[in-house]
Amino acid sequence: MSRASLHVTVDDGLALVTITGSGEGNALGGTFWTELEHFTATAAARDDIRAVALTGEGATFSVGMDLRWYVVRLRRAERSGDRTFMDDDVRRLQQAMTAVAACPKPVVALIDGECTGAALELVSACDIRYATHRATFALPEAQLGVVADLGGLQRLPLLVNQGHLRELAFTGRTIGAERAARIGLVNDVYASPAALHDAARTLTDELRRHPAHVMEGVKRTLDDAHQDAVRRGLDHCARWNGAHTGADGLRKAMSARLETATAP
């Protein structure tokens, strides 16, 4: 299965999903969001898929949201006078993340290189996270004047303690793989991308020893205890950013970040 922003191969029960995204660094934009949601529905229905592994193309997992793509969308919304665009669109993107969390098959993130912003929120929706030594993690949304609103602030507290999470969310600073492992953000750190893939295959082999309905039951039982809180948190973030930042404020902040990134 090959799509514009995802490339999927299925082998011996493992669906390997390679993120190519819509921009440099496997940026998450364009058709990525609908493709991701469609893929999770496909994976749920296929008996030959026992586990899903998400990885990035090349030496980067993902730089996060495709700011160029989103700035264009914000400009169109402003010109059309669509005052509900930001709230509606955030909820659409949230749904794509929730589809990953709700996938009945175990989902493991294989993280090599940068994993920033929306990409970190994506891996927080996965069940297991493996990283290479050169992986880095950051949640820099506060630097854009917005609250991270795609599920990271709701799901990351299930992985790391409040002190570490608040430091990441307040400062936007980048941490390396070793610290990510110490605080529980990743399960294990490996020497190379090849070792990540081997770990995912080993995991899939172990999962295949158990009935698929048992794996789904374990996942749903673990998730059910937190679903109401996650839904409330997602709704709160969507409303907060719409009320306090707005489409115009977000567009200006993203445009400034793009100018800084491309400055000589």
PDB file of C-alpha atoms in Angstrom:
ATOM      1  CA  MET A   1       0.000   0.000   0.000  1.00  0.00           C
ATOM      2  CA  SER A   2       1.651   3.225  -1.146  1.00  0.00           C
ATOM      3  CA  ARG A   3       0.091   6.621  -0.596  1.00  0.00           C
ATOM      4  CA  ALA A   4       1.161  10.226  -0.996  1.00  0.00           C
ATOM      5  CA  SER A   5       2.346  10.724   2.589  1.00  0.00           C
ATOM      6  CA  LEU A   6       2.665   7.137   3.827  1.00  0.00           C
ATOM      7  CA  HIS A   7       4.280   4.014   2.460  1.00  0.00           C
ATOM      8  CA  VAL A   8       3.008   0.755   3.940  1.00  0.00           C
ATOM      9  CA  THR A   9       4.406  -2.759   3.645  1.00  0.00           C
ATOM     10  CA  VAL A  10       3.025  -5.830   5.388  1.00  0.00           C
ATOM     11  CA  ASP A  11       5.304  -8.765   6.153  1.00  0.00           C
ATOM     12  CA  ASP A  12       4.810 -11.642   8.598  1.00  0.00           C
ATOM     13  CA  GLY A  13       2.117  -9.830  10.534  1.00  0.00           C
ATOM     14  CA  LEU A  14       3.915  -6.479  10.808  1.00  0.00           C
ATOM     15  CA  ALA A  15       2.604  -3.441   8.935  1.00  0.00           C
ATOM     16  CA  LEU A  16       5.548  -1.083   8.556  1.00  0.00           C
ATOM     17  CA  VAL A  17       4.266   2.453   7.962  1.00  0.00           C
ATOM     18  CA  THR A  18       6.908   4.864   6.686  1.00  0.00           C
ATOM     19  CA  ILE A  19       5.998   8.540   7.007  1.00  0.00           C
ATOM     20  CA  THR A  20       7.086  10.631   4.033  1.00  0.00           C
ATOM     21  CA  GLY A  21       4.798  13.536   4.870  1.00  0.00           C
ATOM     22  CA  SER A  22       4.136  16.637   2.822  1.00  0.00           C
ATOM     23  CA  GLY A  23       7.381  18.542   3.275  1.00  0.00           C
ATOM     24  CA  GLU A  24      11.051  18.361   4.186  1.00  0.00           C
ATOM     25  CA  GLY A  25      11.795  16.283   7.259  1.00  0.00           C
ATOM     26  CA  ASN A  26       8.643  14.181   6.846  1.00  0.00           C
ATOM     27  CA  ALA A  27       6.534  17.174   7.878  1.00  0.00           C
ATOM     28  CA  LEU A  28       2.967  16.290   8.790  1.00  0.00           C
ATOM     29  CA  GLY A  29       0.597  18.046   6.420  1.00  0.00           C
ATOM     30  CA  GLY A  30      -1.425  17.657   3.259  1.00  0.00           C
ATOM     31  CA  THR A  31      -3.004  14.256   2.870  1.00  0.00           C
ATOM     32  CA  PHE A  32      -1.026  12.749   5.748  1.00  0.00           C
ATOM     33  CA  TRP A  33      -3.840  13.214   8.232  1.00  0.00           C
ATOM     34  CA  THR A  34      -6.556  11.534   6.191  1.00  0.00           C
ATOM     35  CA  GLU A  35      -4.186   8.790   5.035  1.00  0.00           C
ATOM     36  CA  LEU A  36      -3.232   8.029   8.627  1.00  0.00           C
ATOM     37  CA  GLU A  37      -6.853   7.692   9.687  1.00  0.00           C
ATOM     38  CA  HIS A  38      -7.711   5.576   6.650  1.00  0.00           C
ATOM     39  CA  PHE A  39      -4.749   3.295   7.269  1.00  0.00           C
ATOM     40  CA  THR A  40      -5.724   2.594  10.873  1.00  0.00           C
ATOM     41  CA  ALA A  41      -9.193   1.574   9.705  1.00  0.00           C
ATOM     42  CA  THR A  42      -7.625  -0.731   7.119  1.00  0.00           C
ATOM     43  CA  ALA A  43      -5.229  -2.247   9.668  1.00  0.00           C
ATOM     44  CA  ALA A  44      -8.087  -2.894  12.085  1.00  0.00           C
ATOM     45  CA  ALA A  45      -9.945  -4.909   9.441  1.00  0.00           C
ATOM     46  CA  ARG A  46      -7.014  -7.007   8.196  1.00  0.00           C
ATOM     47  CA  ASP A  47      -6.392 -10.328   9.953  1.00  0.00           C
ATOM     48  CA  ASP A  48      -2.895 -10.572   8.488  1.00  0.00           C
ATOM     49  CA  ILE A  49      -1.801  -7.461  10.418  1.00  0.00           C
ATOM     50  CA  ARG A  50      -0.950  -8.262  14.035  1.00  0.00           C
ATOM     51  CA  ALA A  51       1.088  -5.134  14.822  1.00  0.00           C
ATOM     52  CA  VAL A  52       1.825  -1.738  13.303  1.00  0.00           C
ATOM     53  CA  ALA A  53       5.170   0.078  13.306  1.00  0.00           C
ATOM     54  CA  LEU A  54       5.435   3.792  12.484  1.00  0.00           C
ATOM     55  CA  THR A  55       8.752   5.140  11.245  1.00  0.00           C
ATOM     56  CA  GLY A  56      10.045   8.093   9.245  1.00  0.00           C
ATOM     57  CA  GLU A  57      11.724   8.122   5.866  1.00  0.00           C
ATOM     58  CA  GLY A  58      15.466   8.655   6.044  1.00  0.00           C
ATOM     59  CA  ALA A  59      17.271   9.878   9.147  1.00  0.00           C
ATOM     60  CA  THR A  60      14.305  11.770  10.635  1.00  0.00           C
ATOM     61  CA  PHE A  61      11.120  10.515  12.226  1.00  0.00           C
ATOM     62  CA  SER A  62       9.309  13.822  11.650  1.00  0.00           C
ATOM     63  CA  VAL A  63       9.896  17.523  12.238  1.00  0.00           C
ATOM     64  CA  GLY A  64       6.227  17.839  13.203  1.00  0.00           C
ATOM     65  CA  MET A  65       3.474  19.912  11.657  1.00  0.00           C
ATOM     66  CA  ASP A  66       4.065  21.165   8.125  1.00  0.00           C
ATOM     67  CA  LEU A  67       3.971  24.889   8.910  1.00  0.00           C
ATOM     68  CA  ARG A  68       3.983  25.981   5.260  1.00  0.00           C
ATOM     69  CA  TRP A  69       0.933  23.845   4.550  1.00  0.00           C
ATOM     70  CA  TYR A  70      -0.888  25.076   7.617  1.00  0.00           C
ATOM     71  CA  VAL A  71      -0.123  28.762   7.032  1.00  0.00           C
ATOM     72  CA  VAL A  72      -1.736  28.482   3.583  1.00  0.00           C
ATOM     73  CA  ARG A  73      -4.817  26.941   5.162  1.00  0.00           C
ATOM     74  CA  LEU A  74      -5.013  29.692   7.774  1.00  0.00           C
ATOM     75  CA  ARG A  75      -4.740  32.387   5.111  1.00  0.00           C
ATOM     76  CA  ARG A  76      -7.582  30.819   3.134  1.00  0.00           C
ATOM     77  CA  ALA A  77      -9.728  30.672   6.264  1.00  0.00           C
ATOM     78  CA  GLU A  78      -9.042  34.350   7.002  1.00  0.00           C
ATOM     79  CA  ARG A  79      -9.913  35.422   3.455  1.00  0.00           C
ATOM     80  CA  SER A  80     -13.136  33.426   3.521  1.00  0.00           C
ATOM     81  CA  GLY A  81     -14.120  34.772   6.924  1.00  0.00           C
ATOM     82  CA  ASP A  82     -14.336  31.258   8.377  1.00  0.00           C
ATOM     83  CA  ARG A  83     -14.231  31.941  12.104  1.00  0.00           C
ATOM     84  CA  THR A  84     -14.651  28.302  13.079  1.00  0.00           C
ATOM     85  CA  PHE A  85     -11.813  26.969  10.910  1.00  0.00           C
ATOM     86  CA  MET A  86      -9.205  26.659  13.640  1.00  0.00           C
ATOM     87  CA  ASP A  87     -11.488  24.841  16.048  1.00  0.00           C
ATOM     88  CA  ASP A  88     -12.898  22.551  13.361  1.00  0.00           C
ATOM     89  CA  ASP A  89      -9.522  21.754  11.829  1.00  0.00           C
ATOM     90  CA  VAL A  90      -7.828  21.010  15.132  1.00  0.00           C
ATOM     91  CA  ARG A  91     -10.575  18.527  15.925  1.00  0.00           C
ATOM     92  CA  ARG A  92     -10.052  16.851  12.546  1.00  0.00           C
ATOM     93  CA  LEU A  93      -6.331  16.461  13.222  1.00  0.00           C
ATOM     94  CA  GLN A  94      -7.060  15.266  16.742  1.00  0.00           C
ATOM     95  CA  GLN A  95      -9.271  12.548  15.286  1.00  0.00           C
ATOM     96  CA  ALA A  96      -6.399  11.232  13.168  1.00  0.00           C
ATOM     97  CA  MET A  97      -4.238  10.944  16.297  1.00  0.00           C
ATOM     98  CA  THR A  98      -7.078   9.294  18.202  1.00  0.00           C
ATOM     99  CA  ALA A  99      -7.440   6.767  15.387  1.00  0.00           C
ATOM    100  CA  VAL A 100      -3.872   5.625  16.083  1.00  0.00           C
ATOM    101  CA  ALA A 101      -4.555   5.323  19.809  1.00  0.00           C
ATOM    102  CA  ALA A 102      -7.799   3.456  19.121  1.00  0.00           C
ATOM    103  CA  CYS A 103      -6.333   1.005  16.596  1.00  0.00           C
ATOM    104  CA  PRO A 104      -7.080  -2.489  17.965  1.00  0.00           C
ATOM    105  CA  LYS A 105      -3.628  -3.689  16.896  1.00  0.00           C
ATOM    106  CA  PRO A 106      -0.572  -2.803  19.014  1.00  0.00           C
ATOM    107  CA  VAL A 107       1.241   0.193  17.507  1.00  0.00           C
ATOM    108  CA  VAL A 108       4.967   0.761  18.036  1.00  0.00           C
ATOM    109  CA  ALA A 109       6.840   3.927  17.057  1.00  0.00           C
ATOM    110  CA  LEU A 110      10.370   3.463  15.665  1.00  0.00           C
ATOM    111  CA  ILE A 111      12.034   6.822  16.195  1.00  0.00           C
ATOM    112  CA  ASP A 112      15.294   7.800  14.529  1.00  0.00           C
ATOM    113  CA  GLY A 113      16.433  11.411  14.471  1.00  0.00           C
ATOM    114  CA  GLU A 114      14.116  14.333  15.153  1.00  0.00           C
ATOM    115  CA  CYS A 115      10.663  13.842  16.657  1.00  0.00           C
ATOM    116  CA  THR A 116       9.176  17.274  17.282  1.00  0.00           C
ATOM    117  CA  GLY A 117       5.817  18.813  18.100  1.00  0.00           C
ATOM    118  CA  ALA A 118       2.969  17.018  16.353  1.00  0.00           C
ATOM    119  CA  ALA A 119       5.309  14.071  15.766  1.00  0.00           C
ATOM    120  CA  LEU A 120       5.851  13.704  19.512  1.00  0.00           C
ATOM    121  CA  GLU A 121       2.098  13.890  20.003  1.00  0.00           C
ATOM    122  CA  LEU A 122       1.746  11.149  17.384  1.00  0.00           C
ATOM    123  CA  VAL A 123       4.169   8.793  19.129  1.00  0.00           C
ATOM    124  CA  SER A 124       2.397   9.476  22.434  1.00  0.00           C
ATOM    125  CA  ALA A 125      -0.671   7.862  20.809  1.00  0.00           C
ATOM    126  CA  CYS A 126       1.330   4.694  20.121  1.00  0.00           C
ATOM    127  CA  ASP A 127       1.508   1.791  22.547  1.00  0.00           C
ATOM    128  CA  ILE A 128       5.290   1.346  22.553  1.00  0.00           C
ATOM    129  CA  ARG A 129       8.176   3.609  21.563  1.00  0.00           C
ATOM    130  CA  TYR A 130      11.663   2.460  20.498  1.00  0.00           C
ATOM    131  CA  ALA A 131      14.365   5.000  19.619  1.00  0.00           C
ATOM    132  CA  THR A 132      17.918   5.146  18.312  1.00  0.00           C
ATOM    133  CA  HIS A 133      20.662   6.914  20.254  1.00  0.00           C
ATOM    134  CA  ARG A 134      20.443   9.886  17.908  1.00  0.00           C
ATOM    135  CA  ALA A 135      16.698  10.426  18.398  1.00  0.00           C
ATOM    136  CA  THR A 136      15.615  13.774  19.831  1.00  0.00           C
ATOM    137  CA  PHE A 137      12.281  14.916  21.236  1.00  0.00           C
ATOM    138  CA  ALA A 138      10.666  18.323  21.707  1.00  0.00           C
ATOM    139  CA  LEU A 139       7.240  19.854  22.288  1.00  0.00           C
ATOM    140  CA  PRO A 140       7.769  23.466  21.129  1.00  0.00           C
ATOM    141  CA  GLU A 141       4.161  24.596  20.625  1.00  0.00           C
ATOM    142  CA  ALA A 142       4.433  27.200  23.401  1.00  0.00           C
ATOM    143  CA  GLN A 143       7.048  28.970  21.271  1.00  0.00           C
ATOM    144  CA  LEU A 144       4.295  29.460  18.670  1.00  0.00           C
ATOM    145  CA  GLY A 145       1.958  30.889  21.273  1.00  0.00           C
ATOM    146  CA  VAL A 146      -0.350  27.865  21.364  1.00  0.00           C
ATOM    147  CA  VAL A 147      -1.070  24.978  23.679  1.00  0.00           C
ATOM    148  CA  ALA A 148      -0.112  21.593  22.206  1.00  0.00           C
ATOM    149  CA  ASP A 149      -3.550  20.406  21.138  1.00  0.00           C
ATOM    150  CA  LEU A 150      -3.231  17.091  19.293  1.00  0.00           C
ATOM    151  CA  GLY A 151      -3.228  14.839  22.333  1.00  0.00           C
ATOM    152  CA  GLY A 152       0.289  15.094  23.691  1.00  0.00           C
ATOM    153  CA  LEU A 153      -0.723  16.864  26.885  1.00  0.00           C
ATOM    154  CA  GLN A 154      -3.411  14.239  27.462  1.00  0.00           C
ATOM    155  CA  ARG A 155      -1.390  11.100  26.637  1.00  0.00           C
ATOM    156  CA  LEU A 156       2.148  12.004  27.704  1.00  0.00           C
ATOM    157  CA  PRO A 157       1.145  12.114  31.412  1.00  0.00           C
ATOM    158  CA  LEU A 158       0.481   8.380  31.075  1.00  0.00           C
ATOM    159  CA  LEU A 159       4.142   7.939  30.111  1.00  0.00           C
ATOM    160  CA  VAL A 160       6.198  10.486  32.064  1.00  0.00           C
ATOM    161  CA  ASN A 161       5.737  12.245  35.365  1.00  0.00           C
ATOM    162  CA  GLN A 162       4.303  15.740  35.617  1.00  0.00           C
ATOM    163  CA  GLY A 163       7.627  17.427  36.378  1.00  0.00           C
ATOM    164  CA  HIS A 164       9.327  16.167  33.229  1.00  0.00           C
ATOM    165  CA  LEU A 165       6.267  16.821  31.071  1.00  0.00           C
ATOM    166  CA  ARG A 166       5.782  20.355  32.340  1.00  0.00           C
ATOM    167  CA  GLU A 167       9.430  21.117  31.683  1.00  0.00           C
ATOM    168  CA  LEU A 168       9.071  19.920  28.087  1.00  0.00           C
ATOM    169  CA  ALA A 169       5.778  21.765  27.517  1.00  0.00           C
ATOM    170  CA  PHE A 170       6.754  25.029  29.251  1.00  0.00           C
ATOM    171  CA  THR A 171      10.219  25.380  27.675  1.00  0.00           C
ATOM    172  CA  GLY A 172       9.966  23.598  24.337  1.00  0.00           C
ATOM    173  CA  ARG A 173      13.529  22.376  24.864  1.00  0.00           C
ATOM    174  CA  THR A 174      14.909  19.324  23.074  1.00  0.00           C
ATOM    175  CA  ILE A 175      15.966  16.184  24.915  1.00  0.00           C
ATOM    176  CA  GLY A 176      17.981  13.213  23.699  1.00  0.00           C
ATOM    177  CA  ALA A 177      17.139   9.540  23.601  1.00  0.00           C
ATOM    178  CA  GLU A 178      18.939   8.615  26.806  1.00  0.00           C
ATOM    179  CA  ARG A 179      16.986  11.118  28.865  1.00  0.00           C
ATOM    180  CA  ALA A 180      13.791  10.141  27.063  1.00  0.00           C
ATOM    181  CA  ALA A 181      14.403   6.565  28.190  1.00  0.00           C
ATOM    182  CA  ARG A 182      15.166   7.617  31.772  1.00  0.00           C
ATOM    183  CA  ILE A 183      11.888   9.500  32.114  1.00  0.00           C
ATOM    184  CA  GLY A 184       9.831   6.744  30.473  1.00  0.00           C
ATOM    185  CA  LEU A 185       9.099   8.472  27.191  1.00  0.00           C
ATOM    186  CA  VAL A 186      10.669   5.608  25.223  1.00  0.00           C
ATOM    187  CA  ASN A 187      10.812   1.937  26.141  1.00  0.00           C
ATOM    188  CA  ASP A 188      14.309   1.183  24.843  1.00  0.00           C
ATOM    189  CA  VAL A 189      17.169   2.802  22.956  1.00  0.00           C
ATOM    190  CA  TYR A 190      18.916   0.989  20.100  1.00  0.00           C
ATOM    191  CA  ALA A 191      22.143   1.495  18.215  1.00  0.00           C
ATOM    192  CA  SER A 192      20.718   1.859  14.708  1.00  0.00           C
ATOM    193  CA  PRO A 193      17.546   2.052  12.626  1.00  0.00           C
ATOM    194  CA  ALA A 194      18.121  -1.579  11.609  1.00  0.00           C
ATOM    195  CA  ALA A 195      18.060  -2.557  15.268  1.00  0.00           C
ATOM    196  CA  LEU A 196      14.755  -0.690  15.681  1.00  0.00           C
ATOM    197  CA  HIS A 197      13.202  -2.697  12.877  1.00  0.00           C
ATOM    198  CA  ASP A 198      14.552  -5.934  14.312  1.00  0.00           C
ATOM    199  CA  ALA A 199      12.982  -5.053  17.670  1.00  0.00           C
ATOM    200  CA  ALA A 200       9.626  -4.416  15.978  1.00  0.00           C
ATOM    201  CA  ARG A 201       9.781  -7.774  14.201  1.00  0.00           C
ATOM    202  CA  THR A 202      10.706  -9.561  17.416  1.00  0.00           C
ATOM    203  CA  LEU A 203       7.793  -7.874  19.168  1.00  0.00           C
ATOM    204  CA  THR A 204       5.416  -8.920  16.384  1.00  0.00           C
ATOM    205  CA  ASP A 205       6.614 -12.520  16.616  1.00  0.00           C
ATOM    206  CA  GLU A 206       5.823 -12.487  20.331  1.00  0.00           C
ATOM    207  CA  LEU A 207       2.386 -10.966  19.761  1.00  0.00           C
ATOM    208  CA  ARG A 208       1.519 -13.607  17.183  1.00  0.00           C
ATOM    209  CA  ARG A 209       1.701 -16.256  19.909  1.00  0.00           C
ATOM    210  CA  HIS A 210      -1.412 -14.774  21.497  1.00  0.00           C
ATOM    211  CA  PRO A 211      -4.961 -14.519  20.097  1.00  0.00           C
ATOM    212  CA  ALA A 212      -5.628 -11.208  18.360  1.00  0.00           C
ATOM    213  CA  HIS A 213      -8.777 -10.644  20.405  1.00  0.00           C
ATOM    214  CA  VAL A 214      -6.729 -10.900  23.601  1.00  0.00           C
ATOM    215  CA  MET A 215      -4.326  -8.196  22.408  1.00  0.00           C
ATOM    216  CA  GLU A 216      -7.272  -5.986  21.523  1.00  0.00           C
ATOM    217  CA  GLY A 217      -8.878  -6.690  24.899  1.00  0.00           C
ATOM    218  CA  VAL A 218      -5.702  -5.776  26.775  1.00  0.00           C
ATOM    219  CA  LYS A 219      -5.381  -2.539  24.825  1.00  0.00           C
ATOM    220  CA  ARG A 220      -9.005  -1.507  25.275  1.00  0.00           C
ATOM    221  CA  THR A 221      -8.944  -2.341  28.982  1.00  0.00           C
ATOM    222  CA  LEU A 222      -5.839  -0.213  29.524  1.00  0.00           C
ATOM    223  CA  ASP A 223      -7.257   2.657  27.444  1.00  0.00           C
ATOM    224  CA  ASP A 224     -10.785   2.716  28.848  1.00  0.00           C
ATOM    225  CA  ALA A 225      -9.666   4.017  32.223  1.00  0.00           C
ATOM    226  CA  HIS A 226      -8.371   7.226  30.606  1.00  0.00           C
ATOM    227  CA  GLN A 227     -10.638   7.853  27.603  1.00  0.00           C
ATOM    228  CA  ASP A 228     -13.008  10.336  29.213  1.00  0.00           C
ATOM    229  CA  ALA A 229     -10.141  12.461  30.524  1.00  0.00           C
ATOM    230  CA  VAL A 230      -8.397  12.405  27.128  1.00  0.00           C
ATOM    231  CA  ARG A 231     -11.579  13.495  25.320  1.00  0.00           C
ATOM    232  CA  ARG A 232     -12.182  16.339  27.779  1.00  0.00           C
ATOM    233  CA  GLY A 233      -8.584  17.474  27.443  1.00  0.00           C
ATOM    234  CA  LEU A 234      -8.685  17.492  23.660  1.00  0.00           C
ATOM    235  CA  ASP A 235     -11.883  19.540  23.684  1.00  0.00           C
ATOM    236  CA  HIS A 236     -10.383  22.002  26.172  1.00  0.00           C
ATOM    237  CA  CYS A 237      -7.242  22.525  24.058  1.00  0.00           C
ATOM    238  CA  ALA A 238      -9.222  23.107  20.875  1.00  0.00           C
ATOM    239  CA  ARG A 239     -11.387  25.696  22.585  1.00  0.00           C
ATOM    240  CA  TRP A 240      -8.463  27.373  24.371  1.00  0.00           C
ATOM    241  CA  ASN A 241      -6.333  27.940  21.284  1.00  0.00           C
ATOM    242  CA  GLY A 242      -9.304  29.174  19.292  1.00  0.00           C
ATOM    243  CA  ALA A 243     -10.194  31.690  21.982  1.00  0.00           C
ATOM    244  CA  HIS A 244      -6.714  32.874  23.014  1.00  0.00           C
ATOM    245  CA  THR A 245      -4.583  32.607  19.870  1.00  0.00           C
ATOM    246  CA  GLY A 246      -6.976  32.464  16.946  1.00  0.00           C
ATOM    247  CA  ALA A 247      -6.223  31.773  13.308  1.00  0.00           C
ATOM    248  CA  ASP A 248      -4.555  35.152  12.720  1.00  0.00           C
ATOM    249  CA  GLY A 249      -2.268  34.847  15.725  1.00  0.00           C
ATOM    250  CA  LEU A 250      -1.263  31.313  14.815  1.00  0.00           C
ATOM    251  CA  ARG A 251      -0.605  32.237  11.192  1.00  0.00           C
ATOM    252  CA  LYS A 252       1.683  35.106  12.209  1.00  0.00           C
ATOM    253  CA  ALA A 253       3.580  32.926  14.686  1.00  0.00           C
ATOM    254  CA  MET A 254       4.046  30.130  12.136  1.00  0.00           C
ATOM    255  CA  SER A 255       5.138  32.587   9.450  1.00  0.00           C
ATOM    256  CA  ALA A 256       7.706  34.109  11.815  1.00  0.00           C
ATOM    257  CA  ARG A 257       9.039  30.641  12.643  1.00  0.00           C
ATOM    258  CA  LEU A 258       9.373  29.847   8.939  1.00  0.00           C
ATOM    259  CA  GLU A 259      11.236  33.112   8.305  1.00  0.00           C
ATOM    260  CA  THR A 260      13.613  32.364  11.158  1.00  0.00           C
ATOM    261  CA  ALA A 261      14.226  28.846   9.879  1.00  0.00           C
ATOM    262  CA  THR A 262      15.073  30.029   6.360  1.00  0.00           C
ATOM    263  CA  ALA A 263      17.138  33.081   7.374  1.00  0.00           C
ATOM    264  CA  PRO A 264      20.817  32.881   6.258  1.00  0.00           C
TER     265      PRO A 264
END
